[in-house]
Short mmCIF file of the C-alpha atoms (twelve columns), coordinates in Angstrom:
data_MODEL
# 
_entry.id   MODEL 
# 
loop_
_atom_site.group_PDB 
_atom_site.id 
_atom_site.type_symbol 
_atom_site.label_atom_id 
_atom_site.label_alt_id 
_atom_site.label_comp_id 
_atom_site.label_asym_id 
_atom_site.label_seq_id 
_atom_site.Cartn_x 
_atom_site.Cartn_y 
_atom_site.Cartn_z 
_atom_site.pdbx_PDB_model_num 
ATOM 1   C CA . MET A 1   -33.652 -7.439  -16.244 1 
ATOM 2   C CA . PRO A 2   -31.227 -6.441  -13.465 1 
ATOM 3   C CA . ARG A 3   -27.653 -7.598  -13.795 1 
ATOM 4   C CA . ALA A 4   -26.762 -10.574 -11.587 1 
ATOM 5   C CA . ARG A 5   -24.295 -9.750  -8.831  1 
ATOM 6   C CA . GLN A 6   -22.225 -11.857 -6.485  1 
ATOM 7   C CA . ALA A 7   -19.389 -11.624 -3.981  1 
ATOM 8   C CA . VAL A 8   -17.114 -14.608 -3.500  1 
ATOM 9   C CA . SER A 9   -15.274 -14.842 -0.179  1 
ATOM 10  C CA . VAL A 10  -12.731 -17.588 0.433   1 
ATOM 11  C CA . VAL A 11  -11.413 -19.142 3.651   1 
ATOM 12  C CA . VAL A 12  -8.097  -20.968 3.360   1 
ATOM 13  C CA . ALA A 13  -7.494  -23.195 6.395   1 
ATOM 14  C CA . LEU A 14  -3.822  -23.825 7.165   1 
ATOM 15  C CA . VAL A 15  -2.608  -26.675 9.367   1 
ATOM 16  C CA . GLY A 16  1.072   -27.618 9.603   1 
ATOM 17  C CA . LEU A 17  4.007   -26.536 7.438   1 
ATOM 18  C CA . GLN A 18  2.787   -25.201 4.116   1 
ATOM 19  C CA . ASP A 19  4.055   -25.887 0.610   1 
ATOM 20  C CA . THR A 20  4.840   -22.402 -0.697  1 
ATOM 21  C CA . SER A 21  6.473   -20.759 -3.688  1 
ATOM 22  C CA . VAL A 22  7.306   -17.124 -4.428  1 
ATOM 23  C CA . VAL A 23  7.801   -15.881 -7.997  1 
ATOM 24  C CA . ALA A 24  8.543   -12.521 -9.602  1 
ATOM 25  C CA . HIS A 25  6.748   -11.931 -12.911 1 
ATOM 26  C CA . ARG A 26  7.729   -9.547  -15.759 1 
ATOM 27  C CA . SER A 27  10.323  -7.798  -13.615 1 
ATOM 28  C CA . GLY A 28  11.199  -4.247  -14.615 1 
ATOM 29  C CA . THR A 29  8.053   -3.696  -16.697 1 
ATOM 30  C CA . ASP A 30  4.782   -1.871  -16.162 1 
ATOM 31  C CA . GLY A 31  3.100   -5.278  -15.772 1 
ATOM 32  C CA . ALA A 32  5.387   -6.533  -12.995 1 
ATOM 33  C CA . ALA A 33  3.927   -8.644  -10.204 1 
ATOM 34  C CA . VAL A 34  4.980   -10.912 -7.350  1 
ATOM 35  C CA . SER A 35  3.010   -14.058 -6.607  1 
ATOM 36  C CA . VAL A 36  2.887   -16.162 -3.473  1 
ATOM 37  C CA . ARG A 37  1.403   -19.655 -3.624  1 
ATOM 38  C CA . VAL A 38  0.362   -21.301 -0.364  1 
ATOM 39  C CA . GLY A 39  -0.832  -24.779 -1.242  1 
ATOM 40  C CA . GLY A 40  -3.790  -24.290 -3.557  1 
ATOM 41  C CA . ALA A 41  -4.123  -20.544 -2.824  1 
ATOM 42  C CA . LEU A 42  -2.350  -18.143 -5.176  1 
ATOM 43  C CA . VAL A 43  -1.948  -14.437 -4.389  1 
ATOM 44  C CA . TYR A 44  -0.854  -12.053 -7.165  1 
ATOM 45  C CA . MET A 45  0.340   -8.621  -6.020  1 
ATOM 46  C CA . HIS A 46  0.770   -5.927  -8.652  1 
ATOM 47  C CA . ASP A 47  2.652   -3.128  -6.885  1 
ATOM 48  C CA . ALA A 48  5.331   -2.631  -4.266  1 
ATOM 49  C CA . GLY A 49  3.002   -0.985  -1.756  1 
ATOM 50  C CA . THR A 50  0.615   -3.932  -1.808  1 
ATOM 51  C CA . VAL A 51  3.415   -6.467  -1.293  1 
ATOM 52  C CA . SER A 52  4.714   -4.469  1.672   1 
ATOM 53  C CA . ALA A 53  1.238   -4.092  3.206   1 
ATOM 54  C CA . VAL A 54  0.578   -7.832  3.003   1 
ATOM 55  C CA . ALA A 55  4.008   -8.751  4.395   1 
ATOM 56  C CA . ARG A 56  3.509   -6.215  7.200   1 
ATOM 57  C CA . ALA A 57  0.190   -7.828  8.165   1 
ATOM 58  C CA . TRP A 58  1.907   -11.186 8.617   1 
ATOM 59  C CA . ASN A 59  4.918   -9.680  10.404  1 
ATOM 60  C CA . THR A 60  3.015   -7.547  12.916  1 
ATOM 61  C CA . ILE A 61  1.214   -10.579 14.320  1 
ATOM 62  C CA . ALA A 62  4.462   -12.515 14.936  1 
ATOM 63  C CA . SER A 63  4.581   -12.011 18.720  1 
ATOM 64  C CA . THR A 64  0.938   -13.015 19.112  1 
ATOM 65  C CA . ALA A 65  1.452   -16.083 16.898  1 
ATOM 66  C CA . ARG A 66  3.410   -17.682 19.734  1 
ATOM 67  C CA . LEU A 67  0.058   -18.369 21.399  1 
ATOM 68  C CA . LEU A 68  -0.878  -20.758 18.593  1 
ATOM 69  C CA . PRO A 69  -0.720  -24.494 19.313  1 
ATOM 70  C CA . TRP A 70  2.282   -26.348 17.963  1 
ATOM 71  C CA . GLU A 71  0.010   -28.737 16.108  1 
ATOM 72  C CA . GLY A 72  -3.350  -27.907 14.621  1 
ATOM 73  C CA . ASP A 73  -6.275  -30.292 14.273  1 
ATOM 74  C CA . PRO A 74  -5.786  -32.204 10.973  1 
ATOM 75  C CA . LYS A 75  -9.517  -32.832 10.757  1 
ATOM 76  C CA . ARG A 76  -9.972  -29.200 9.849   1 
ATOM 77  C CA . VAL A 77  -8.299  -29.768 6.486   1 
ATOM 78  C CA . GLU A 78  -9.626  -33.234 5.678   1 
ATOM 79  C CA . GLY A 79  -10.902 -33.728 2.158   1 
ATOM 80  C CA . VAL A 80  -14.608 -33.834 1.375   1 
ATOM 81  C CA . ARG A 81  -15.837 -37.030 -0.240  1 
ATOM 82  C CA . GLY A 82  -16.790 -36.535 -3.863  1 
ATOM 83  C CA . VAL A 83  -15.293 -33.044 -4.093  1 
ATOM 84  C CA . ALA A 84  -11.848 -32.307 -5.530  1 
ATOM 85  C CA . ASP A 85  -9.745  -29.919 -3.462  1 
ATOM 86  C CA . PRO A 86  -10.370 -26.461 -4.971  1 
ATOM 87  C CA . SER A 87  -7.722  -23.909 -5.888  1 
ATOM 88  C CA . VAL A 88  -8.183  -20.165 -5.676  1 
ATOM 89  C CA . MET A 89  -6.400  -17.105 -7.025  1 
ATOM 90  C CA . VAL A 90  -6.740  -13.500 -5.911  1 
ATOM 91  C CA . GLU A 91  -5.145  -10.401 -7.435  1 
ATOM 92  C CA . LEU A 92  -4.269  -7.486  -5.169  1 
ATOM 93  C CA . SER A 93  -3.248  -3.925  -5.988  1 
ATOM 94  C CA . GLY A 94  -3.654  -0.339  -4.850  1 
ATOM 95  C CA . SER A 95  -4.072  -0.515  -1.059  1 
ATOM 96  C CA . PRO A 96  -6.438  -3.468  -0.571  1 
ATOM 97  C CA . VAL A 97  -8.036  -4.188  2.803   1 
ATOM 98  C CA . VAL A 98  -5.451  -6.236  4.725   1 
ATOM 99  C CA . PHE A 99  -5.485  -7.126  8.418   1 
ATOM 100 C CA . ALA A 100 -4.440  -9.823  10.875  1 
ATOM 101 C CA . ARG A 101 -5.784  -10.691 14.301  1 
ATOM 102 C CA . MET A 102 -5.723  -13.445 16.887  1 
ATOM 103 C CA . GLU A 103 -8.985  -15.192 17.790  1 
ATOM 104 C CA . ARG A 104 -9.243  -16.729 21.277  1 
ATOM 105 C CA . PRO A 105 -12.575 -18.571 21.565  1 
ATOM 106 C CA . PRO A 106 -13.340 -19.716 25.153  1 
ATOM 107 C CA . GLY A 107 -12.501 -23.375 25.706  1 
ATOM 108 C CA . ARG A 108 -10.898 -23.788 22.274  1 
ATOM 109 C CA . ALA A 109 -7.455  -23.350 20.767  1 
ATOM 110 C CA . SER A 110 -6.478  -19.911 19.557  1 
ATOM 111 C CA . TYR A 111 -6.050  -19.272 15.837  1 
ATOM 112 C CA . LEU A 112 -5.075  -16.464 13.507  1 
ATOM 113 C CA . ARG A 113 -7.100  -14.773 10.815  1 
ATOM 114 C CA . VAL A 114 -5.222  -12.929 8.103   1 
ATOM 115 C CA . ALA A 115 -7.492  -11.213 5.565   1 
ATOM 116 C CA . LEU A 116 -6.315  -10.173 2.114   1 
ATOM 117 C CA . GLY A 117 -9.413  -8.575  0.674   1 
ATOM 118 C CA . ARG A 118 -11.988 -11.352 0.322   1 
ATOM 119 C CA . MET A 119 -9.431  -14.106 0.969   1 
ATOM 120 C CA . MET A 120 -9.156  -15.128 4.620   1 
ATOM 121 C CA . PHE A 121 -6.297  -17.311 5.885   1 
ATOM 122 C CA . ASP A 122 -7.385  -19.389 8.894   1 
ATOM 123 C CA . VAL A 123 -4.034  -20.217 10.534  1 
ATOM 124 C CA . ARG A 124 -4.221  -23.037 13.079  1 
ATOM 125 C CA . ASP A 125 -0.679  -23.660 14.354  1 
ATOM 126 C CA . VAL A 126 2.849   -22.317 14.603  1 
ATOM 127 C CA . GLY A 127 4.125   -24.266 11.602  1 
ATOM 128 C CA . ALA A 128 1.358   -22.961 9.358   1 
ATOM 129 C CA . TYR A 129 2.026   -19.400 10.452  1 
ATOM 130 C CA . SER A 130 5.822   -19.454 10.206  1 
ATOM 131 C CA . SER A 131 5.980   -21.099 6.775   1 
ATOM 132 C CA . THR A 132 3.356   -18.773 5.275   1 
ATOM 133 C CA . MET A 133 4.791   -15.655 6.900   1 
ATOM 134 C CA . MET A 134 8.234   -16.489 5.495   1 
ATOM 135 C CA . ALA A 135 6.790   -16.772 1.988   1 
ATOM 136 C CA . PHE A 136 5.295   -13.282 2.148   1 
ATOM 137 C CA . ARG A 137 8.493   -11.942 3.679   1 
ATOM 138 C CA . LYS A 138 10.443  -13.374 0.748   1 
ATOM 139 C CA . ALA A 139 7.964   -11.668 -1.599  1 
ATOM 140 C CA . GLU A 140 8.816   -8.330  0.005   1 
ATOM 141 C CA . GLU A 141 12.518  -9.007  -0.582  1 
ATOM 142 C CA . LEU A 142 11.805  -9.257  -4.324  1 
ATOM 143 C CA . VAL A 143 10.152  -5.832  -4.529  1 
ATOM 144 C CA . ALA A 144 13.240  -3.763  -5.371  1 
ATOM 145 C CA . ALA A 145 14.312  -6.058  -8.205  1 
ATOM 146 C CA . THR A 146 10.793  -6.545  -9.595  1 
ATOM 147 C CA . PHE A 147 8.948   -3.243  -9.712  1 
ATOM 148 C CA . LEU A 148 10.011  -0.142  -11.606 1 
ATOM 149 C CA . PRO A 149 11.189  2.669   -9.320  1 
ATOM 150 C CA . ALA A 150 9.148   5.827   -9.037  1 
ATOM 151 C CA . ARG A 151 9.532   7.803   -12.265 1 
ATOM 152 C CA . ALA A 152 12.597  10.021  -12.122 1 
ATOM 153 C CA . VAL A 153 12.414  13.602  -13.332 1 
ATOM 154 C CA . SER A 154 14.200  13.991  -16.691 1 
ATOM 155 C CA . ALA A 155 17.002  16.525  -17.199 1 
ATOM 156 C CA . ARG A 156 14.725  18.558  -19.467 1 
ATOM 157 C CA . GLU A 157 11.941  18.660  -16.871 1 
ATOM 158 C CA . GLN A 158 14.419  19.633  -14.156 1 
ATOM 159 C CA . ALA A 159 15.828  22.466  -16.318 1 
ATOM 160 C CA . ALA A 160 12.315  23.785  -16.923 1 
ATOM 161 C CA . ARG A 161 11.587  23.707  -13.192 1 
ATOM 162 C CA . ASP A 162 14.855  25.523  -12.409 1 
ATOM 163 C CA . ALA A 163 14.114  28.218  -15.010 1 
ATOM 164 C CA . ALA A 164 10.608  28.746  -13.657 1 
ATOM 165 C CA . ARG A 165 12.035  29.134  -10.180 1 
ATOM 166 C CA . LEU A 166 14.669  31.674  -11.328 1 
ATOM 167 C CA . PHE A 167 12.186  33.826  -13.213 1 
ATOM 168 C CA . ALA A 168 9.527   33.736  -10.527 1 
ATOM 169 C CA . ALA A 169 9.208   36.943  -8.538  1 
ATOM 170 C CA . PRO A 170 10.682  36.562  -5.044  1 
ATOM 171 C CA . ARG A 171 8.035   36.172  -2.404  1 
ATOM 172 C CA . GLY A 172 7.080   39.492  -0.827  1 
ATOM 173 C CA . LEU A 173 7.880   41.692  -3.874  1 
ATOM 174 C CA . ARG A 174 5.075   43.508  -5.605  1 
ATOM 175 C CA . ARG A 175 4.473   43.344  -9.315  1 
ATOM 176 C CA . PHE A 176 5.839   46.226  -11.422 1 
ATOM 177 C CA . THR A 177 3.357   49.073  -11.641 1 
ATOM 178 C CA . PRO A 178 3.751   51.836  -14.260 1 
ATOM 179 C CA . PRO A 179 4.659   55.211  -12.654 1 
ATOM 180 C CA . GLU A 180 1.440   56.868  -13.719 1 
ATOM 181 C CA . ARG A 181 -0.624  54.129  -12.089 1 
ATOM 182 C CA . ALA A 182 1.582   54.138  -9.005  1 
ATOM 183 C CA . ALA A 183 1.129   57.877  -8.568  1 
ATOM 184 C CA . ALA A 184 -2.597  57.514  -8.887  1 
ATOM 185 C CA . ALA A 185 -2.586  54.859  -6.187  1 
ATOM 186 C CA . VAL A 186 -0.727  57.021  -3.644  1 
ATOM 187 C CA . PRO A 187 -2.954  59.087  -1.343  1 
ATOM 188 C CA . ALA A 188 -3.335  62.608  -2.671  1 
ATOM 189 C CA . HIS A 189 -1.685  64.242  0.306   1 
ATOM 190 C CA . LYS A 190 1.579   62.247  0.414   1 
ATOM 191 C CA . ILE A 191 4.358   61.213  -1.981  1 
ATOM 192 C CA . ARG A 192 7.795   60.185  -0.614  1 
ATOM 193 C CA . VAL A 193 10.837  60.587  -2.901  1 
ATOM 194 C CA . ALA A 194 14.367  59.781  -1.749  1 
ATOM 195 C CA . GLY A 195 13.316  60.127  1.861   1 
ATOM 196 C CA . ARG A 196 11.590  63.480  1.376   1 
ATOM 197 C CA . GLU A 197 7.862   63.810  1.655   1 
ATOM 198 C CA . LEU A 198 6.240   65.864  -1.081  1 
ATOM 199 C CA . ARG A 199 2.691   66.906  -1.597  1 
ATOM 200 C CA . ARG A 200 0.806   66.358  -4.804  1 
ATOM 201 C CA . ALA A 201 -1.084  69.279  -6.290  1 
# 
């Protein structure tokens, strides 16, 4: 029986100023992460590069975001009768697909789409954009204090590298060849010694 497969994609519609929180987790350890909560959507980011990529996606669309309406349509985020408002969490690491673009449908208000992997933020007004963008910007500010720096080279490793460099033959010099082999390699009719050309028997 084939294994069941599925792909879950989520659209998070944002209207008005958002309730956000930004938290650093397990700072200074191999399991460090930074999370950003936007209402009921929680984004966990597990490395500095991912945090920067996500923050950059929100920042690069800032000039275009001015085309958003000041107030979005509240009907877009109305509750559904008989269904509790869902929450969603996504974990990001290692260069996920992240992009942002402005949508301008004819005859309708413009809106932003910011995709973090399979999570899509549907941003409907200036307040929604600015409050969410600031949360991800704050997450980027936590990077230096949260994630371990790139592994430094130890003194022992550096000494080994220095020794290898000192003992390596300078570029352009030939390897040592025993005299008998060197003589055999020289053409039979020429041998040069101290500037004088001799002939081999």
